[in-house]
Amino acid sequence: MTDWEPQRIAMVETQLVPRGITDERVLDAMREVPRHAFVGPGMESSAYGDHALPIGEAQTISQPFMVALMTQELALTGREKVLEIGTGSGYQTALLARLAEQVFSVERVESLGRRAQKTLEELGYTNVLIKIGDGSIGWKEFSPFDRIIVTAGSPNLPASLLDQLDDPGAMVIPVGNQGFQELKVVHRESGSDTLRNAGGCVFVPLLGKEGWDSAG
Ligand code: SAM
């Protein structure tokens, strides 16, 4: 059986550290979570490359650097309740599960959500709950959340997600048009929100009631 650990370590040293990922908990998690287990069969040897990869259903597992950057922006300590929108392969979910207390993740494509759930179960993650549905409206039942991460590009900041963010709290979300977005970081403290741009990015669209119209 292939030992992928050297590739994970190389990924961290060549793609993440030189580009400013400094959170040691994030770097450690990325040295440990087996990214190759979340890509399709036959794609394992590409899993640690410096790019996104297709995961079926016209969706992607994001580039390792983008996953690391978004996770670092959440500044997780291990005690947070996190809402993730766009489970995809479940790779980002696995990192969140290692770095936070509880993860609630919503995926609109059933086959992807089910496959991610199976992979996460096989790897032994027990603090993740996955729902199939429209995550642009959040997951009210379990709100408020200390952190929210959206891994699909949104036309704006969805009001439901802002409603479901706790105070203090933080949310990272790519906002822009369908070809290009800015990674926005919302920080909520003592009743007021501040918004920061953390760089440009390209994500598949967030489809749904408070995202892009799935019909068009
Ligand atoms: N973080 C994922 C990973 O590590 O594999 C990659 C996520 S992929 C870039 C974006 C995902 O968002 C896709 O799986 C897509 O189906 C999902 N998505 C798009 N709109 C959604 C919505 N309204 N609710 C939930 N998931 C959505």
Short mmCIF file of C-alpha atoms and ligand atoms in Angstrom, two decimals:
data_model
loop_
_atom_site.label_atom_id
_atom_site.label_comp_id
_atom_site.label_asym_id
_atom_site.label_seq_id
_atom_site.Cartn_x
_atom_site.Cartn_y
_atom_site.Cartn_z
CA MET A 1 0.00 0.00 0.00
CA THR A 2 1.28 3.48 -0.91
CA ASP A 3 2.48 5.64 1.95
CA TRP A 4 1.12 9.10 1.12
CA GLU A 5 2.62 10.85 4.14
CA PRO A 6 5.73 12.15 2.30
CA GLN A 7 3.43 13.75 -0.30
CA ARG A 8 1.36 15.38 2.44
CA ILE A 9 4.46 16.78 4.09
CA ALA A 10 5.73 18.08 0.74
CA MET A 11 2.32 19.68 0.10
CA VAL A 12 2.54 21.55 3.39
CA GLU A 13 6.17 22.62 2.92
CA THR A 14 5.94 23.70 -0.74
CA GLN A 15 2.34 24.92 -1.16
CA LEU A 16 1.16 26.16 2.23
CA VAL A 17 4.04 27.47 4.37
CA PRO A 18 5.63 29.61 1.60
CA ARG A 19 2.24 31.24 0.90
CA GLY A 20 1.66 32.34 4.47
CA ILE A 21 -0.22 29.54 6.20
CA THR A 22 1.15 29.82 9.74
CA ASP A 23 -1.54 28.28 11.97
CA GLU A 24 0.25 25.19 13.30
CA ARG A 25 -3.01 23.39 14.04
CA VAL A 26 -4.05 23.82 10.39
CA LEU A 27 -0.65 22.71 9.11
CA ASP A 28 -0.68 19.65 11.40
CA ALA A 29 -4.18 18.69 10.30
CA MET A 30 -3.16 18.98 6.66
CA ARG A 31 -0.13 16.79 7.33
CA GLU A 32 -2.49 14.15 8.72
CA VAL A 33 -5.83 14.08 6.85
CA PRO A 34 -5.54 11.61 3.93
CA ARG A 35 -6.64 13.83 1.04
CA HIS A 36 -6.21 10.92 -1.39
CA ALA A 37 -9.11 9.11 0.33
CA PHE A 38 -11.50 11.90 -0.74
CA VAL A 39 -10.73 11.91 -4.48
CA GLY A 40 -12.20 9.41 -6.92
CA PRO A 41 -10.63 6.01 -7.61
CA GLY A 42 -7.59 6.34 -9.86
CA MET A 43 -7.05 10.01 -8.90
CA GLU A 44 -5.08 9.33 -5.70
CA SER A 45 -1.71 10.16 -7.20
CA SER A 46 -2.97 13.67 -8.14
CA ALA A 47 -4.54 14.34 -4.75
CA TYR A 48 -1.60 16.31 -3.29
CA GLY A 49 -0.99 18.50 -6.36
CA ASP A 50 -1.31 22.29 -6.24
CA HIS A 51 -4.78 22.41 -7.81
CA ALA A 52 -8.45 21.58 -7.48
CA LEU A 53 -9.64 18.21 -8.81
CA PRO A 54 -12.96 16.97 -10.18
CA ILE A 55 -15.04 14.85 -7.78
CA GLY A 56 -17.98 14.11 -10.11
CA GLU A 57 -21.35 15.85 -10.61
CA ALA A 58 -19.42 18.82 -12.13
CA GLN A 59 -18.02 19.64 -8.66
CA THR A 60 -14.48 19.92 -7.30
CA ILE A 61 -12.32 19.31 -4.25
CA SER A 62 -10.64 22.68 -3.71
CA GLN A 63 -6.90 23.38 -4.08
CA PRO A 64 -5.01 22.55 -0.84
CA PHE A 65 -3.90 26.17 -0.39
CA MET A 66 -7.47 27.50 -0.63
CA VAL A 67 -8.66 24.88 1.89
CA ALA A 68 -5.83 25.88 4.24
CA LEU A 69 -6.44 29.62 3.83
CA MET A 70 -10.17 29.35 4.52
CA THR A 71 -9.54 27.11 7.51
CA GLN A 72 -6.88 29.44 8.91
CA GLU A 73 -9.27 32.40 8.57
CA LEU A 74 -11.69 30.57 10.88
CA ALA A 75 -9.07 30.64 13.70
CA LEU A 76 -10.39 27.45 15.28
CA THR A 77 -9.36 26.52 18.82
CA GLY A 78 -11.12 23.15 19.11
CA ARG A 79 -14.22 24.34 20.96
CA GLU A 80 -16.35 25.65 18.07
CA LYS A 81 -19.58 24.57 16.49
CA VAL A 82 -19.04 24.98 12.74
CA LEU A 83 -21.47 25.11 9.84
CA GLU A 84 -20.01 24.15 6.46
CA ILE A 85 -21.94 24.75 3.24
CA GLY A 86 -20.79 22.54 0.35
CA THR A 87 -19.57 19.23 1.76
CA GLY A 88 -18.29 18.13 -1.66
CA SER A 89 -15.77 15.34 -1.15
CA GLY A 90 -15.75 15.79 2.65
CA TYR A 91 -12.03 16.70 2.76
CA GLN A 92 -12.58 20.18 4.20
CA THR A 93 -15.15 18.64 6.55
CA ALA A 94 -12.51 16.23 7.88
CA LEU A 95 -10.12 19.10 8.61
CA LEU A 96 -12.87 21.01 10.41
CA ALA A 97 -13.75 17.89 12.39
CA ARG A 98 -10.15 17.69 13.64
CA LEU A 99 -9.93 21.38 14.47
CA ALA A 100 -13.35 22.14 15.97
CA GLU A 101 -15.77 20.44 18.35
CA GLN A 102 -18.72 19.75 16.09
CA VAL A 103 -19.29 20.14 12.36
CA PHE A 104 -22.63 20.50 10.61
CA SER A 105 -22.23 20.23 6.85
CA VAL A 106 -24.82 20.72 4.08
CA GLU A 107 -24.47 19.43 0.51
CA ARG A 108 -27.11 19.87 -2.19
CA VAL A 109 -25.97 16.95 -4.40
CA GLU A 110 -27.14 13.78 -2.72
CA SER A 111 -24.58 11.39 -4.26
CA LEU A 112 -21.70 13.61 -3.11
CA GLY A 113 -23.08 14.09 0.39
CA ARG A 114 -23.61 10.35 0.85
CA ARG A 115 -20.15 9.50 -0.46
CA ALA A 116 -18.53 12.09 1.81
CA GLN A 117 -20.45 10.71 4.78
CA LYS A 118 -19.22 7.18 4.00
CA THR A 119 -15.60 8.32 3.63
CA LEU A 120 -15.74 10.28 6.89
CA GLU A 121 -17.29 7.32 8.72
CA GLU A 122 -14.65 4.95 7.36
CA LEU A 123 -11.94 7.32 8.61
CA GLY A 124 -13.53 7.38 12.07
CA TYR A 125 -14.90 10.93 12.31
CA THR A 126 -17.78 10.98 14.80
CA ASN A 127 -18.36 14.73 15.28
CA VAL A 128 -19.82 15.43 11.83
CA LEU A 129 -23.46 15.65 10.83
CA ILE A 130 -24.24 15.89 7.10
CA LYS A 131 -27.52 17.02 5.61
CA ILE A 132 -28.60 16.90 1.97
CA GLY A 133 -30.30 20.17 1.04
CA ASP A 134 -29.93 23.83 0.19
CA GLY A 135 -27.22 25.22 2.43
CA SER A 136 -27.68 28.80 1.17
CA ILE A 137 -30.39 29.04 3.84
CA GLY A 138 -28.12 27.50 6.48
CA TRP A 139 -29.23 24.90 9.04
CA LYS A 140 -31.48 26.82 11.43
CA GLU A 141 -32.22 23.88 13.72
CA PHE A 142 -28.64 23.83 15.04
CA SER A 143 -27.93 27.56 14.93
CA PRO A 144 -26.27 29.71 16.11
CA PHE A 145 -22.83 28.65 14.86
CA ASP A 146 -19.48 29.96 16.10
CA ARG A 147 -18.08 29.67 12.59
CA ILE A 148 -19.57 29.34 9.10
CA ILE A 149 -17.59 28.34 6.01
CA VAL A 150 -19.07 28.37 2.53
CA THR A 151 -17.08 26.46 -0.07
CA ALA A 152 -19.04 27.61 -3.13
CA GLY A 153 -19.18 31.06 -4.75
CA SER A 154 -22.10 33.25 -3.70
CA PRO A 155 -23.53 36.40 -5.34
CA ASN A 156 -23.72 38.07 -1.90
CA LEU A 157 -23.65 37.40 1.86
CA PRO A 158 -26.75 35.19 2.39
CA ALA A 159 -29.01 36.79 5.03
CA SER A 160 -29.88 33.40 6.56
CA LEU A 161 -26.21 32.60 7.15
CA LEU A 162 -25.63 35.99 8.79
CA ASP A 163 -28.71 35.32 10.97
CA GLN A 164 -27.31 31.97 12.05
CA LEU A 165 -23.83 33.27 12.96
CA ASP A 166 -23.21 33.67 16.69
CA ASP A 167 -21.69 36.72 18.40
CA PRO A 168 -18.74 36.50 18.65
CA GLY A 169 -18.37 34.59 15.41
CA ALA A 170 -16.73 34.46 12.01
CA MET A 171 -17.72 33.43 8.52
CA VAL A 172 -15.64 32.86 5.37
CA ILE A 173 -17.38 32.92 2.02
CA PRO A 174 -16.37 33.52 -1.59
CA VAL A 175 -18.51 36.37 -2.98
CA GLY A 176 -18.56 37.60 -6.57
CA ASN A 177 -19.75 36.56 -10.00
CA GLN A 178 -19.76 33.00 -11.32
CA GLY A 179 -16.30 33.36 -12.88
CA PHE A 180 -14.39 35.01 -10.04
CA GLN A 181 -14.91 35.79 -6.38
CA GLU A 182 -13.26 37.54 -3.41
CA LEU A 183 -12.84 35.50 -0.28
CA LYS A 184 -14.76 37.54 2.32
CA VAL A 185 -14.15 37.17 6.03
CA VAL A 186 -16.91 38.42 8.34
CA HIS A 187 -15.98 39.00 11.97
CA ARG A 188 -18.78 39.57 14.44
CA GLU A 189 -17.99 41.03 17.85
CA SER A 190 -20.19 42.86 20.38
CA GLY A 191 -23.04 43.27 17.93
CA SER A 192 -21.10 44.63 14.98
CA ASP A 193 -19.72 42.99 11.83
CA THR A 194 -16.49 43.82 10.04
CA LEU A 195 -15.77 42.59 6.52
CA ARG A 196 -12.34 41.90 5.08
CA ASN A 197 -11.13 40.61 1.69
CA ALA A 198 -8.70 37.70 1.94
CA GLY A 199 -7.91 37.46 -1.78
CA GLY A 200 -9.32 36.36 -5.10
CA CYS A 201 -10.61 32.85 -5.75
CA VAL A 202 -12.66 30.75 -8.16
CA PHE A 203 -15.32 28.40 -6.81
CA VAL A 204 -18.23 26.51 -8.32
CA PRO A 205 -21.49 28.43 -7.76
CA LEU A 206 -23.54 28.29 -4.59
CA LEU A 207 -26.89 27.27 -6.05
CA GLY A 208 -30.11 27.79 -4.13
CA LYS A 209 -32.60 30.16 -2.57
CA GLU A 210 -29.99 32.65 -1.31
CA GLY A 211 -27.32 31.77 -3.87
CA TRP A 212 -27.48 31.57 -7.66
CA ASP A 213 -30.67 30.48 -9.34
CA SER A 214 -30.25 26.75 -10.05
CA ALA A 215 -32.58 27.00 -13.05
CA GLY A 216 -30.40 29.52 -14.86
N1 SAM B 1 -15.06 21.67 0.43
C1 SAM B 1 -15.26 20.65 -0.56
C2 SAM B 1 -14.19 19.62 -0.51
O1 SAM B 1 -13.29 19.68 0.35
O2 SAM B 1 -14.26 18.68 -1.32
C3 SAM B 1 -15.36 21.22 -1.94
C4 SAM B 1 -16.66 21.87 -2.17
S1 SAM B 1 -17.03 22.18 -3.85
C5 SAM B 1 -15.89 23.40 -4.33
C6 SAM B 1 -18.56 23.06 -3.64
C7 SAM B 1 -19.71 22.21 -3.21
O3 SAM B 1 -20.81 23.06 -2.88
C8 SAM B 1 -20.21 21.27 -4.27
O4 SAM B 1 -20.19 19.96 -3.80
C9 SAM B 1 -21.64 21.74 -4.54
O5 SAM B 1 -22.53 20.70 -4.88
C10 SAM B 1 -21.98 22.38 -3.23
N2 SAM B 1 -23.09 23.33 -3.25
C11 SAM B 1 -23.40 24.27 -4.17
N3 SAM B 1 -24.50 24.95 -3.79
C12 SAM B 1 -24.91 24.44 -2.59
C13 SAM B 1 -25.97 24.70 -1.69
N4 SAM B 1 -26.88 25.66 -1.91
N5 SAM B 1 -26.04 23.97 -0.56
C14 SAM B 1 -25.14 23.00 -0.29
N6 SAM B 1 -24.12 22.68 -1.11
C15 SAM B 1 -24.00 23.40 -2.25
#
